XYZ file of C-alpha atoms in Angstrom:
754
model
C 32.201 -150.423 -65.423
C 29.254 -152.667 -63.720
C 26.349 -153.550 -66.358
C 23.248 -152.800 -65.008
C 20.404 -155.311 -65.093
C 17.877 -155.211 -66.933
C 15.781 -154.800 -63.798
C 18.178 -151.486 -63.090
C 15.798 -148.449 -62.937
C 16.818 -145.421 -64.571
C 15.169 -142.749 -66.193
C 15.513 -143.004 -69.880
C 18.170 -139.676 -70.065
C 20.050 -141.233 -67.379
C 20.324 -144.566 -69.686
C 21.091 -142.322 -72.966
C 24.309 -141.197 -71.068
C 25.211 -144.427 -69.964
C 25.076 -145.587 -73.333
C 26.593 -143.135 -75.000
C 29.786 -142.824 -72.510
C 29.565 -146.728 -72.735
C 29.991 -146.163 -76.676
C 33.047 -143.318 -76.466
C 35.020 -146.254 -74.206
C 34.306 -149.159 -76.534
C 31.894 -150.993 -74.123
C 29.067 -151.957 -76.866
C 27.809 -154.633 -74.111
C 26.945 -152.508 -71.863
C 25.886 -149.816 -74.319
C 23.532 -152.461 -75.986
C 22.089 -153.587 -72.271
C 21.396 -149.890 -71.505
C 19.852 -149.213 -75.078
C 17.500 -152.164 -75.066
C 16.128 -151.012 -71.775
C 15.206 -147.964 -72.754
C 13.431 -148.996 -75.551
C 11.690 -151.108 -73.650
C 10.130 -148.737 -70.998
C 9.545 -145.871 -73.670
C 8.774 -145.053 -77.103
C 11.614 -145.872 -79.595
C 13.001 -142.449 -81.051
C 15.545 -141.933 -83.723
C 18.565 -140.756 -81.418
C 17.878 -144.507 -79.615
C 17.761 -146.819 -82.444
C 21.180 -145.118 -83.857
C 22.914 -145.930 -80.723
C 21.286 -149.085 -80.903
C 22.782 -150.167 -83.574
C 26.652 -148.427 -83.180
C 26.271 -150.789 -80.335
C 25.555 -154.060 -81.851
C 27.506 -152.705 -84.497
C 30.786 -152.790 -82.301
C 30.274 -156.621 -81.083
C 30.467 -157.388 -84.748
C 26.362 -158.515 -85.442
C 26.301 -156.606 -88.624
C 23.327 -157.422 -90.004
C 20.961 -156.187 -87.079
C 23.181 -153.587 -86.426
C 22.433 -152.202 -90.013
C 18.587 -153.402 -89.483
C 18.676 -151.391 -86.313
C 20.260 -147.985 -88.554
C 18.296 -148.139 -90.895
C 14.996 -147.583 -88.369
C 17.080 -145.201 -87.162
C 17.302 -143.544 -90.824
C 13.261 -143.633 -90.883
C 12.734 -142.069 -87.570
C 14.929 -139.329 -88.096
C 14.643 -135.832 -88.802
C 15.272 -134.780 -92.435
C 18.336 -132.840 -90.849
C 19.511 -136.298 -89.230
C 19.221 -138.366 -92.126
C 22.506 -137.540 -93.728
C 25.047 -138.194 -90.653
C 23.403 -141.466 -89.907
C 23.195 -142.380 -93.454
C 27.327 -141.635 -93.963
C 27.527 -143.658 -90.650
C 25.787 -146.545 -91.808
C 27.874 -146.613 -95.112
C 31.207 -146.421 -92.779
C 30.146 -149.939 -91.656
C 28.998 -151.550 -94.973
C 32.510 -152.328 -95.857
C 32.753 -155.106 -93.075
C 29.304 -155.557 -93.598
C 30.340 -156.978 -96.710
C 31.489 -160.115 -95.409
C 29.036 -161.083 -93.303
C 27.777 -164.794 -94.006
C 24.381 -165.425 -91.721
C 22.747 -163.140 -90.946
C 18.812 -162.532 -90.908
C 18.702 -166.021 -92.506
C 19.472 -164.765 -95.603
C 21.854 -166.767 -98.161
C 24.410 -164.618 -99.326
C 26.436 -161.529 -98.946
C 25.001 -160.331 -102.215
C 21.115 -161.013 -100.795
C 21.324 -159.277 -97.738
C 22.878 -156.109 -99.655
C 20.141 -156.088 -102.158
C 17.860 -156.164 -98.539
C 19.653 -154.001 -97.015
C 19.806 -151.588 -100.175
C 16.086 -151.702 -100.525
C 15.474 -150.404 -96.374
C 17.917 -147.563 -97.052
C 16.208 -146.292 -100.204
C 12.114 -146.724 -97.928
C 13.894 -145.281 -94.927
C 15.640 -142.467 -96.646
C 12.522 -141.622 -98.840
C 14.125 -139.855 -100.951
C 16.545 -141.722 -103.829
C 18.013 -138.897 -105.502
C 19.386 -137.473 -101.935
C 20.843 -141.535 -101.323
C 22.162 -141.458 -104.646
C 24.078 -137.787 -104.781
C 25.352 -138.563 -100.968
C 25.421 -141.938 -99.599
C 26.118 -144.620 -102.476
C 29.046 -142.890 -103.759
C 30.722 -143.076 -100.505
C 30.262 -147.342 -100.098
C 33.130 -149.055 -100.520
C 34.038 -150.352 -104.771
C 32.916 -154.388 -103.925
C 29.560 -153.589 -102.547
C 28.266 -150.920 -104.802
C 26.744 -152.960 -107.125
C 24.357 -155.536 -105.206
C 23.595 -152.472 -103.119
C 22.594 -150.696 -106.619
C 20.507 -153.647 -107.416
C 18.708 -153.487 -103.935
C 18.103 -149.829 -105.079
C 16.607 -151.123 -108.276
C 14.754 -153.446 -106.809
C 13.035 -150.990 -104.628
C 12.554 -148.678 -107.194
C 11.027 -150.995 -109.135
C 8.692 -152.318 -106.709
C 7.762 -148.777 -106.138
C 6.755 -147.292 -109.738
C 9.503 -145.602 -110.492
C 7.601 -143.279 -112.956
C 5.597 -141.856 -109.909
C 8.798 -141.450 -107.491
C 11.154 -139.857 -110.071
C 10.453 -136.844 -111.264
C 12.116 -136.333 -114.948
C 14.669 -133.339 -113.228
C 15.521 -136.705 -110.536
C 15.670 -138.897 -113.472
C 18.073 -136.413 -115.280
C 20.656 -136.120 -112.167
C 20.504 -140.068 -112.006
C 21.262 -140.886 -115.669
C 24.302 -137.919 -114.804
C 25.207 -140.064 -112.113
C 25.181 -143.305 -113.590
C 27.454 -142.179 -116.305
C 29.438 -140.991 -114.173
C 30.153 -144.312 -111.822
C 29.879 -147.448 -113.916
C 27.983 -149.214 -110.593
C 25.022 -147.542 -111.644
C 24.574 -149.365 -114.471
C 22.237 -151.526 -112.605
C 19.727 -148.323 -112.509
C 20.135 -149.030 -116.468
C 16.775 -150.798 -116.819
C 14.257 -149.247 -114.425
C 15.788 -145.542 -115.104
C 14.611 -146.239 -118.677
C 11.163 -147.212 -117.883
C 10.626 -143.567 -115.412
C 12.209 -142.646 -118.851
C 9.925 -143.858 -120.947
C 6.687 -143.345 -118.967
C 7.632 -139.833 -118.144
C 8.383 -139.067 -121.706
C 4.933 -140.097 -122.722
C 3.361 -138.337 -119.537
C 4.839 -135.003 -120.192
C 5.585 -135.637 -123.751
C 8.976 -133.244 -123.415
C 12.048 -134.349 -121.793
C 15.441 -133.370 -120.664
C 17.716 -132.518 -124.502
C 20.503 -134.931 -122.266
C 18.462 -137.507 -121.789
C 18.385 -139.536 -124.933
C 22.299 -139.043 -125.028
C 23.050 -140.030 -121.781
C 20.647 -143.299 -121.715
C 22.914 -144.149 -124.799
C 26.289 -143.600 -123.540
C 25.026 -145.560 -120.534
C 24.246 -149.061 -123.252
C 28.418 -148.868 -123.498
C 28.215 -150.148 -119.955
C 28.642 -153.706 -119.568
C 26.028 -155.821 -119.735
C 23.299 -153.097 -120.267
C 22.644 -153.147 -123.564
C 19.724 -155.837 -124.189
C 18.803 -155.036 -121.252
C 18.047 -151.600 -122.562
C 16.328 -152.393 -125.719
C 14.111 -154.646 -124.286
C 12.936 -152.347 -121.998
C 12.430 -149.479 -124.027
C 9.994 -152.086 -126.373
C 8.079 -152.285 -123.148
C 7.901 -148.930 -122.574
C 6.765 -147.731 -126.044
C 4.088 -150.548 -126.396
C 2.605 -149.766 -123.201
C 2.714 -145.832 -124.140
C 1.196 -146.809 -128.130
C -1.040 -149.553 -126.782
C -2.612 -146.696 -123.726
C -5.959 -144.721 -124.553
C -4.276 -142.543 -121.814
C -1.030 -141.220 -124.431
C -2.689 -139.031 -126.798
C -0.939 -138.910 -130.449
C 1.366 -136.485 -130.252
C 2.838 -138.109 -127.276
C 2.562 -141.661 -128.235
C 4.877 -139.817 -131.271
C 7.721 -137.921 -128.954
C 8.147 -141.953 -127.003
C 8.549 -143.480 -130.085
C 11.320 -140.886 -131.716
C 13.144 -140.667 -128.984
C 13.389 -144.784 -128.943
C 14.402 -144.508 -132.374
C 17.044 -142.126 -131.421
C 18.191 -144.178 -128.662
C 18.969 -146.856 -130.792
C 20.687 -145.076 -133.236
C 24.348 -145.581 -133.558
C 27.012 -147.992 -135.134
C 28.543 -149.279 -132.272
C 28.536 -152.859 -131.016
C 25.980 -152.304 -128.369
C 23.240 -150.198 -130.423
C 23.401 -153.266 -132.713
C 23.152 -155.518 -129.177
C 20.486 -153.536 -128.054
C 18.704 -153.075 -131.696
C 18.693 -157.400 -131.503
C 17.126 -157.123 -128.052
C 14.517 -154.708 -128.924
C 13.123 -156.123 -132.252
C 13.247 -159.792 -130.311
C 11.204 -159.111 -127.822
C 9.033 -156.776 -130.162
C 8.151 -159.897 -131.750
C 7.868 -161.812 -129.277
C 5.405 -159.744 -127.111
C 3.415 -159.440 -130.438
C 4.270 -162.119 -132.963
C 0.865 -161.779 -134.711
C 0.665 -158.069 -135.072
C 4.690 -157.478 -135.580
C 2.936 -154.411 -137.832
C 2.880 -152.672 -134.364
C 6.816 -152.800 -134.073
C 8.485 -149.680 -135.769
C 10.229 -151.350 -138.796
C 13.048 -149.076 -139.063
C 14.677 -151.010 -136.968
C 14.923 -153.806 -138.963
C 17.166 -151.502 -140.975
C 18.921 -150.408 -138.392
C 20.400 -153.923 -137.943
C 21.075 -154.573 -141.838
C 23.051 -151.613 -142.026
C 24.769 -152.655 -139.023
C 25.611 -156.196 -140.874
C 23.058 -157.899 -138.542
C 21.873 -159.098 -142.226
C 20.879 -162.935 -140.255
C 18.417 -161.059 -137.434
C 17.034 -158.331 -139.786
C 15.839 -160.992 -142.319
C 14.077 -162.981 -139.215
C 12.473 -159.659 -138.248
C 11.474 -158.838 -141.277
C 9.610 -161.920 -142.689
C 7.775 -161.843 -139.395
C 7.298 -158.166 -139.595
C 5.974 -158.657 -143.959
C 3.743 -162.310 -142.247
C 1.546 -160.217 -139.793
C 1.228 -157.036 -142.921
C -0.292 -160.107 -144.958
C -2.219 -161.810 -142.136
C -3.184 -159.353 -139.891
C -5.306 -156.476 -139.987
C -2.895 -152.833 -139.771
C -5.918 -151.074 -140.664
C -7.559 -151.545 -137.587
C -4.752 -150.636 -135.529
C -4.921 -146.875 -133.797
C -1.425 -146.064 -133.735
C -0.310 -143.198 -136.312
C 0.148 -144.511 -139.959
C 3.215 -143.365 -140.656
C 4.464 -146.203 -138.401
C 3.158 -148.491 -140.752
C 3.524 -147.177 -144.015
C 6.646 -144.988 -144.828
C 8.882 -148.006 -143.376
C 7.714 -151.108 -145.135
C 6.777 -149.482 -148.811
C 10.198 -149.018 -148.711
C 12.426 -151.681 -147.432
C 10.429 -154.489 -148.662
C 12.473 -152.902 -152.029
C 14.738 -154.301 -150.373
C 14.221 -157.701 -150.468
C 11.091 -158.048 -152.511
C 11.876 -160.048 -155.722
C 8.670 -160.514 -157.261
C 6.096 -158.227 -158.679
C 3.520 -160.065 -156.389
C 5.893 -159.640 -153.353
C 5.026 -155.701 -154.413
C 1.591 -156.028 -154.815
C 0.886 -157.980 -151.507
C 2.524 -155.135 -149.532
C 1.227 -152.406 -151.245
C -2.786 -154.109 -150.432
C -1.533 -154.554 -147.320
C -0.257 -151.440 -146.467
C -0.954 -148.531 -148.825
C -4.717 -149.222 -149.803
C -5.915 -148.968 -145.724
C -3.545 -145.832 -145.999
C -4.994 -144.003 -148.406
C -8.317 -145.077 -146.983
C -7.788 -143.457 -143.512
C -6.655 -140.309 -145.379
C -10.115 -140.572 -147.162
C -11.763 -140.824 -144.315
C -9.894 -138.192 -142.353
C -10.205 -135.366 -145.091
C -13.932 -136.228 -144.555
C -13.907 -136.061 -140.959
C -12.392 -132.555 -141.426
C -14.695 -131.348 -143.916
C -11.539 -131.024 -146.429
C -12.123 -130.978 -149.991
C -10.356 -131.702 -153.061
C -8.887 -128.451 -154.886
C -8.697 -130.217 -158.072
C -6.291 -127.604 -159.541
C -6.304 -127.220 -163.590
C -2.984 -126.124 -164.554
C -2.115 -122.724 -165.672
C -4.877 -122.395 -167.862
C -2.890 -120.860 -171.048
C -3.377 -121.280 -174.290
C 0.979 -121.092 -175.524
C 3.022 -124.035 -175.414
C 4.292 -123.175 -171.728
C 4.537 -126.805 -169.455
C 4.180 -125.737 -165.858
C 5.798 -128.962 -163.673
C 6.026 -129.387 -160.177
C 8.797 -131.013 -158.611
C 7.815 -132.344 -155.026
C 10.815 -133.843 -152.998
C 12.443 -133.639 -149.495
C 15.520 -133.997 -150.964
C 16.839 -130.879 -153.247
C 20.473 -130.717 -151.330
C 24.081 -132.944 -151.662
C 21.670 -136.347 -152.112
C 21.461 -138.690 -155.030
C 17.519 -137.056 -155.653
C 19.629 -134.407 -155.614
C 21.750 -134.480 -157.963
C 19.422 -136.001 -160.836
C 16.937 -133.298 -160.073
C 19.769 -130.444 -160.795
C 20.876 -132.365 -164.191
C 17.194 -131.891 -164.967
C 17.112 -128.209 -164.187
C 19.928 -127.096 -166.103
C 18.530 -129.097 -169.381
C 14.870 -128.456 -168.878
C 13.884 -126.576 -172.801
C 12.872 -122.394 -172.277
C 8.885 -122.972 -172.482
C 8.981 -125.612 -169.338
C 8.501 -123.670 -166.232
C 9.488 -125.498 -163.094
C 8.671 -125.066 -159.811
C 11.136 -126.428 -157.450
C 8.133 -127.432 -154.129
C 10.715 -128.952 -150.794
C 9.172 -130.594 -147.970
C 12.428 -131.050 -146.088
C 12.526 -128.523 -142.605
C 16.271 -127.585 -142.914
C 17.149 -124.755 -144.682
C 20.259 -126.278 -146.854
C 23.009 -124.299 -147.482
C 25.362 -126.933 -149.464
C 26.415 -126.150 -153.170
C 23.762 -128.701 -154.744
C 20.921 -127.130 -152.615
C 22.114 -123.791 -153.649
C 22.336 -124.112 -157.707
C 18.780 -126.117 -157.434
C 17.139 -123.292 -155.808
C 18.879 -120.993 -158.524
C 17.984 -123.068 -161.623
C 14.252 -123.506 -160.641
C 11.583 -120.933 -161.921
C 9.868 -121.167 -158.120
C 11.407 -122.761 -155.365
C 8.680 -122.863 -152.283
C 8.496 -124.651 -148.700
C 5.708 -127.569 -148.878
C 4.142 -129.055 -145.538
C 2.631 -131.988 -145.046
C 2.827 -132.998 -141.846
C -1.132 -133.411 -141.422
C -4.017 -132.880 -142.929
C -4.519 -129.389 -142.679
C -1.127 -128.608 -143.530
C -1.228 -130.718 -146.856
C -4.433 -129.216 -148.189
C -3.390 -125.806 -147.641
C 0.055 -126.982 -149.858
C -2.303 -128.031 -151.953
C -3.737 -125.037 -152.583
C -0.815 -122.976 -152.697
C 0.162 -125.566 -155.678
C -3.076 -125.056 -157.780
C -2.570 -121.142 -157.195
C 0.686 -121.665 -159.122
C -1.053 -122.705 -162.013
C 0.645 -126.477 -161.922
C 0.068 -129.015 -164.863
C 1.776 -131.747 -164.028
C 3.110 -132.661 -160.527
C 5.914 -134.740 -160.225
C 6.334 -136.807 -156.929
C 10.404 -137.421 -156.810
C 10.454 -139.335 -153.920
C 7.937 -142.570 -154.409
C 8.070 -145.115 -151.857
C 10.510 -142.948 -150.422
C 7.940 -140.725 -148.953
C 4.724 -141.922 -149.246
C 3.787 -139.751 -146.974
C 2.936 -136.982 -149.710
C -0.144 -139.211 -150.426
C -2.587 -136.934 -148.173
C -1.252 -134.134 -151.112
C -1.998 -136.137 -153.930
C -5.159 -136.712 -152.586
C -6.400 -133.373 -152.765
C -5.574 -133.385 -156.549
C -4.018 -129.967 -156.953
C -2.499 -130.047 -160.849
C -4.924 -131.532 -163.540
C -2.033 -134.949 -163.540
C 0.218 -136.708 -161.090
C 3.078 -138.645 -161.172
C 5.850 -140.901 -159.610
C 8.989 -140.458 -160.984
C 12.538 -140.983 -159.985
C 12.692 -142.109 -156.383
C 12.871 -145.465 -155.773
C 9.579 -147.732 -157.065
C 5.892 -146.608 -156.780
C 4.213 -146.437 -153.520
C 0.697 -148.063 -154.932
C -1.026 -145.216 -153.508
C -4.111 -144.533 -155.645
C -3.936 -140.749 -155.734
C -1.227 -140.362 -157.859
C -1.547 -141.461 -161.730
C 0.481 -142.341 -163.342
C 4.601 -143.966 -162.944
C 7.538 -142.828 -165.310
C 10.526 -145.129 -165.451
C 12.238 -146.393 -168.723
C 11.378 -149.275 -170.593
C 13.998 -151.564 -168.975
C 13.475 -150.838 -165.763
C 9.994 -152.044 -166.061
C 9.228 -155.511 -166.147
C 6.949 -156.480 -169.297
C 4.120 -157.250 -166.849
C 4.348 -154.417 -165.045
C 1.195 -152.918 -165.963
C -0.966 -155.391 -164.475
C 0.922 -155.365 -161.209
C 0.932 -151.070 -160.669
C -1.488 -148.840 -158.776
C -0.288 -145.803 -161.050
C -0.299 -146.414 -164.400
C 3.334 -147.110 -166.253
C 4.995 -144.959 -168.493
C 7.458 -146.419 -170.519
C 10.400 -143.626 -171.157
C 12.447 -144.607 -174.665
C 16.007 -144.377 -173.115
C 17.098 -144.140 -169.278
C 15.459 -143.599 -166.198
C 17.895 -140.725 -164.802
C 19.068 -137.666 -165.455
C 22.868 -137.454 -164.207
C 25.667 -135.449 -164.997
C 29.256 -136.285 -165.638
C 31.866 -136.178 -162.870
C 35.594 -134.426 -163.104
C 37.777 -137.734 -163.821
C 40.549 -138.270 -162.172
C 43.673 -139.729 -163.846
C 45.126 -143.399 -164.467
C 47.716 -142.138 -161.970
C 45.538 -141.679 -159.295
C 43.993 -145.196 -159.912
C 47.383 -146.775 -159.360
C 47.938 -144.554 -155.668
C 44.097 -145.609 -154.545
C 45.385 -149.310 -155.090
C 48.334 -148.853 -153.429
C 46.741 -147.572 -150.773
C 44.582 -150.202 -150.463
C 47.289 -153.217 -150.992
C 45.751 -154.097 -153.989
C 48.683 -155.870 -155.724
C 49.019 -154.374 -159.471
C 48.050 -157.481 -161.451
C 44.819 -158.760 -159.091
C 41.426 -158.691 -159.834
C 40.168 -156.208 -157.423
C 36.195 -156.497 -157.001
C 34.221 -153.807 -155.398
C 30.732 -153.570 -153.273
C 29.763 -150.213 -152.866
C 26.249 -150.269 -150.652
C 24.897 -149.771 -147.304
C 24.586 -153.116 -145.172
C 20.652 -152.900 -145.816
C 21.446 -154.062 -149.446
C 23.370 -156.852 -148.970
C 22.261 -160.395 -148.410
C 23.915 -163.491 -147.107
C 23.160 -165.324 -150.785
C 24.898 -162.390 -152.275
C 27.804 -162.973 -149.439
C 27.877 -166.316 -150.252
C 28.258 -165.609 -153.908
C 30.635 -163.434 -154.079
C 32.746 -165.430 -152.069
C 32.172 -168.252 -154.569
C 33.450 -165.858 -156.958
C 36.710 -165.241 -155.283
C 37.448 -168.893 -155.177
C 36.983 -169.399 -158.592
C 39.886 -166.017 -160.167
C 43.181 -166.209 -157.760
C 44.706 -163.955 -155.988
C 41.909 -162.089 -156.845
C 40.197 -159.268 -154.258
C 37.324 -158.197 -152.424
C 36.593 -154.564 -151.398
C 34.338 -153.625 -149.416
C 32.482 -150.102 -148.819
C 29.509 -148.993 -147.505
C 27.770 -147.360 -144.212
C 27.919 -149.020 -141.313
C 30.122 -150.227 -137.801
C 33.644 -151.260 -139.427
C 33.877 -153.707 -136.985
C 30.754 -155.837 -137.719
C 31.137 -155.413 -141.686
C 34.421 -157.278 -140.862
C 32.653 -159.828 -138.935
C 29.840 -160.099 -141.023
C 32.470 -160.626 -144.553
C 35.096 -162.788 -142.314
C 32.788 -165.141 -141.383
C 31.495 -165.918 -144.904
C 35.018 -166.401 -146.748
C 36.312 -168.896 -143.777
C 32.863 -170.534 -144.472
C 34.230 -170.704 -147.851
C 37.253 -171.322 -147.741
C 38.335 -167.781 -148.583
C 41.244 -166.249 -146.654
C 40.128 -163.063 -145.026
C 43.219 -161.242 -145.660
C 41.871 -160.936 -149.347
C 39.394 -158.639 -148.356
C 39.454 -154.681 -147.844
C 37.482 -152.144 -145.852
C 37.455 -148.742 -147.603
C 35.122 -147.362 -145.211
C 33.163 -144.230 -145.986
C 34.626 -141.458 -148.327
C 34.903 -138.274 -147.190
C 34.306 -136.448 -150.221
C 32.506 -137.018 -153.566
C 35.813 -137.086 -155.593
C 37.114 -139.465 -153.161
C 34.206 -141.841 -153.767
C 34.780 -141.770 -157.538
C 38.709 -142.464 -157.210
C 37.551 -145.662 -155.171
C 35.446 -146.798 -157.522
C 37.785 -146.659 -160.291
C 40.203 -148.376 -158.540
C 38.232 -151.109 -158.823
C 38.289 -153.637 -161.593
C 34.873 -154.364 -161.732
C 31.797 -153.494 -159.441
C 29.293 -156.242 -158.090
C 25.805 -155.026 -158.200
C 23.559 -155.997 -155.232
C 20.019 -157.948 -155.827
C 17.580 -157.934 -154.763
C 17.638 -153.718 -154.587
C 20.815 -152.895 -157.038
C 23.190 -149.575 -156.851
C 21.779 -146.351 -158.895
C 23.860 -143.822 -158.405
C 27.447 -146.053 -157.562
C 27.074 -147.486 -160.599
C 26.452 -144.929 -162.513
C 30.049 -143.295 -161.035
C 31.708 -146.682 -161.215
C 30.972 -146.997 -165.165
C 31.768 -143.161 -165.448
C 35.204 -143.709 -163.858
C 35.626 -146.959 -166.457
C 34.939 -149.668 -164.266
C 32.453 -152.239 -165.098
C 29.817 -153.442 -163.201
C 28.097 -157.249 -163.014
C 24.548 -156.972 -162.351
C 21.501 -159.264 -161.404
C 18.378 -158.414 -162.610
C 14.398 -159.564 -161.685
C 11.345 -158.951 -161.889
C 11.187 -155.355 -159.609
C 12.367 -152.165 -160.725
C 14.393 -151.562 -157.559
C 16.575 -154.992 -158.817
C 16.628 -153.812 -163.252
C 18.650 -150.730 -162.476
C 21.868 -151.708 -163.277
C 20.304 -153.947 -166.176
C 18.600 -150.838 -167.798
C 22.207 -148.950 -168.125
C 23.893 -151.914 -169.281
C 21.237 -152.154 -171.878
C 21.389 -148.435 -173.022
C 25.105 -149.054 -173.458
C 24.121 -151.852 -175.599
C 26.067 -154.321 -173.768
C 25.581 -157.935 -172.775
C 28.718 -158.627 -170.226
C 27.946 -158.077 -166.547
C 23.947 -158.914 -167.386
C 22.615 -162.124 -165.219
C 19.277 -163.562 -164.871
C 20.108 -165.668 -161.597
C 23.075 -166.677 -159.098
C 24.402 -168.827 -161.430
C 24.804 -166.685 -164.041
C 26.106 -163.997 -161.995
C 28.886 -165.486 -160.979
C 29.927 -167.170 -163.551
C 29.712 -163.404 -165.434
C 32.326 -161.818 -162.790
C 34.378 -164.772 -162.634
C 34.482 -164.878 -166.810
C 35.685 -161.225 -166.611
C 37.830 -161.495 -163.908
C 39.866 -164.080 -165.124
C 40.028 -161.961 -168.753
C 42.224 -159.050 -168.264
C 41.918 -158.493 -172.425
C 38.159 -158.468 -172.461
C 37.677 -155.946 -169.180
C 40.344 -153.816 -170.535
C 37.787 -153.347 -173.570
C 35.138 -152.752 -171.615
C 36.888 -149.732 -169.439
C 37.946 -148.215 -173.153
C 34.068 -148.451 -174.140
C 33.163 -147.006 -171.271
C 35.470 -143.970 -170.915
C 34.710 -143.014 -174.981
C 31.213 -143.557 -174.529
C 31.056 -141.103 -171.255
C 33.632 -138.819 -173.057
C 30.797 -138.502 -175.659
C 27.943 -137.880 -173.200
C 25.979 -140.571 -174.891
C 23.495 -143.064 -173.978
C 22.907 -143.128 -169.787
C 25.149 -139.807 -169.821
C 22.871 -137.734 -172.714
C 21.491 -135.642 -170.272
C 19.657 -133.406 -172.548
C 18.446 -135.926 -174.391
C 16.842 -137.588 -171.210
C 15.488 -133.988 -170.308
C 13.934 -133.907 -173.136
C 12.635 -137.380 -173.183
C 10.670 -136.520 -169.916
C 8.782 -133.060 -171.204
C 7.727 -135.086 -174.398
C 5.667 -138.158 -171.645
C 4.809 -134.869 -168.720
C 3.401 -133.744 -172.235
C 1.789 -136.412 -172.811
C 0.360 -137.272 -169.649
C -0.873 -134.263 -169.765
C -2.778 -134.285 -172.822
C -3.930 -137.875 -171.987
C -5.432 -137.050 -168.520
C -5.938 -138.556 -165.447
C -6.818 -142.892 -166.393
C -10.204 -142.628 -164.731
C -11.158 -141.855 -161.362
C -9.351 -142.758 -158.558
C -8.182 -146.559 -158.397
């Protein structure tokens, strides 16, 4: 066919017919000439641009042809777009081989630009993702999606994508690994949409979480969530309910025990602390505990120290964010690392005191007055006690509560006030509800709700309101502010929280340091014996102990040390001391039992073992026991339990000694570091008590090397437990508690609100 010159005159329609015929016959040069003539003499349109793109592509000018097809796509009607896009996608594999196109230096840069052009031309990212990108050859999906992510980011995805589109894109991302490049930008859109609408598809969080498992995305996810959360919580445009929604979703997203959850949590905290190093109290500190529980101990410790420094040097009282972010977590978490009473007081002054100020201000703004309950107003000997808890179920506190309810005297009437919003049906929960004189639900989710709950407690005529959560739930403070009973006290739930609306703190004389009164906001009240009312358990025969040791591969004559604690109780110092003990007791093994991902747990302990010359094969990992009976079997299979410091074991140590396993514990100034000390002192034992690291190691080594002494201690513990003596005297300890409550009621409040 003769090629017309540029000066050949044809109508537009004739040019298009000639070009179409040339394309069909494979004469791409003729088609290109005719189409350029057409576009020079008339207005551009989708059909002509698309045909020119075909012709240019046919001559192996891949980039120019793709640009023409994108131009055609931009001009096309909605119904033409899909067919044009498919043509473009069909040419993409050869396009990926182009080297010198439009001044771009690499294939990847070319394809990213084309990805942006595709999206800009389509105007519909969801359509592009659903219909076109899955058709791309695998070797070029990645750079094109990079271009898509870049374009989305440039054009504010939270405005471009509605929640339904984000949801669909996330579903695609879980099905196609190439889509992992969209993780950061989709995460941003997800967080902003969540903040705007305070609602989202239930599948969002699960899909985002699963996307963290795709290579290279976990750190991006953690960093992006930190940015989105900071924006949402700092903006005046977001009301508190939406801020809380974003916070909840963030915490849920980073929850999990997989490696990529740990990686995302590390990136999240790193970015938060780098973003505001002078005010780390803006960071949701629950992620610190997440890192501890995932055995990222050094990272968690670094984050906690920075967080603690910000609390002590910053001004959290001026922070506009919700009080609970700044109260619940620090008042509990500091107990896992604080070793002195001065550290305890510093945190309480920085956190609890401003929190109490805010409660008073909020009550005044709402015109909510204290109800000032005056008890049951009777003249008899009956004592009405209210136990306030969120743990009236199969939980360590639930076991304590059911023991007290069973052993209380007939002249003590107990009402359990449960703030848990779940309906529990486990055996412990049912037993508590059956044993209590009354069982009521209470709501402390707001100042108004707390005021209504206080009115109910006052109407019930409660003489002493006992807070069983302490620092585990300082959110009860608004309820205590309204004074629903003549006297209130905190008891059993970790250490006191430093809430000045609570009158007393109950603990035994061994748990309380001799200088405690100087450092506590709540007045300490010392019980004469043990603090906790815990009942005995079913005991297994020695044959069962041997079966467990055989299953764990523990030789018959080997000394088996046991650490039974979650990751947030483990410290680097403790790990070093444990390895020192193993080095000095030949043939000994370490049993590690607790929550957390087994891979990270093993990595942590194996690293410490190699560093100190201990063969990692001497360490056994027990995981989490499926039942309480199986848990106690493992405790009884050990020869010695190594207690944690500065947060001792409580129920674990109690159960281990019930099974006849001695405990080595280190004590300090804080209550949580003195629980093991209290148990051994109540049992009149001196073996296993240590005041410092050196004594701890020496005591554990001495017991490990002295088989006869271990046998005598085991026999002694089993005899005391069988006789329900000392720490197992549930009735006697409950009677001590009743006498203390009556004494507090008689003494009244120790002065006005402090």
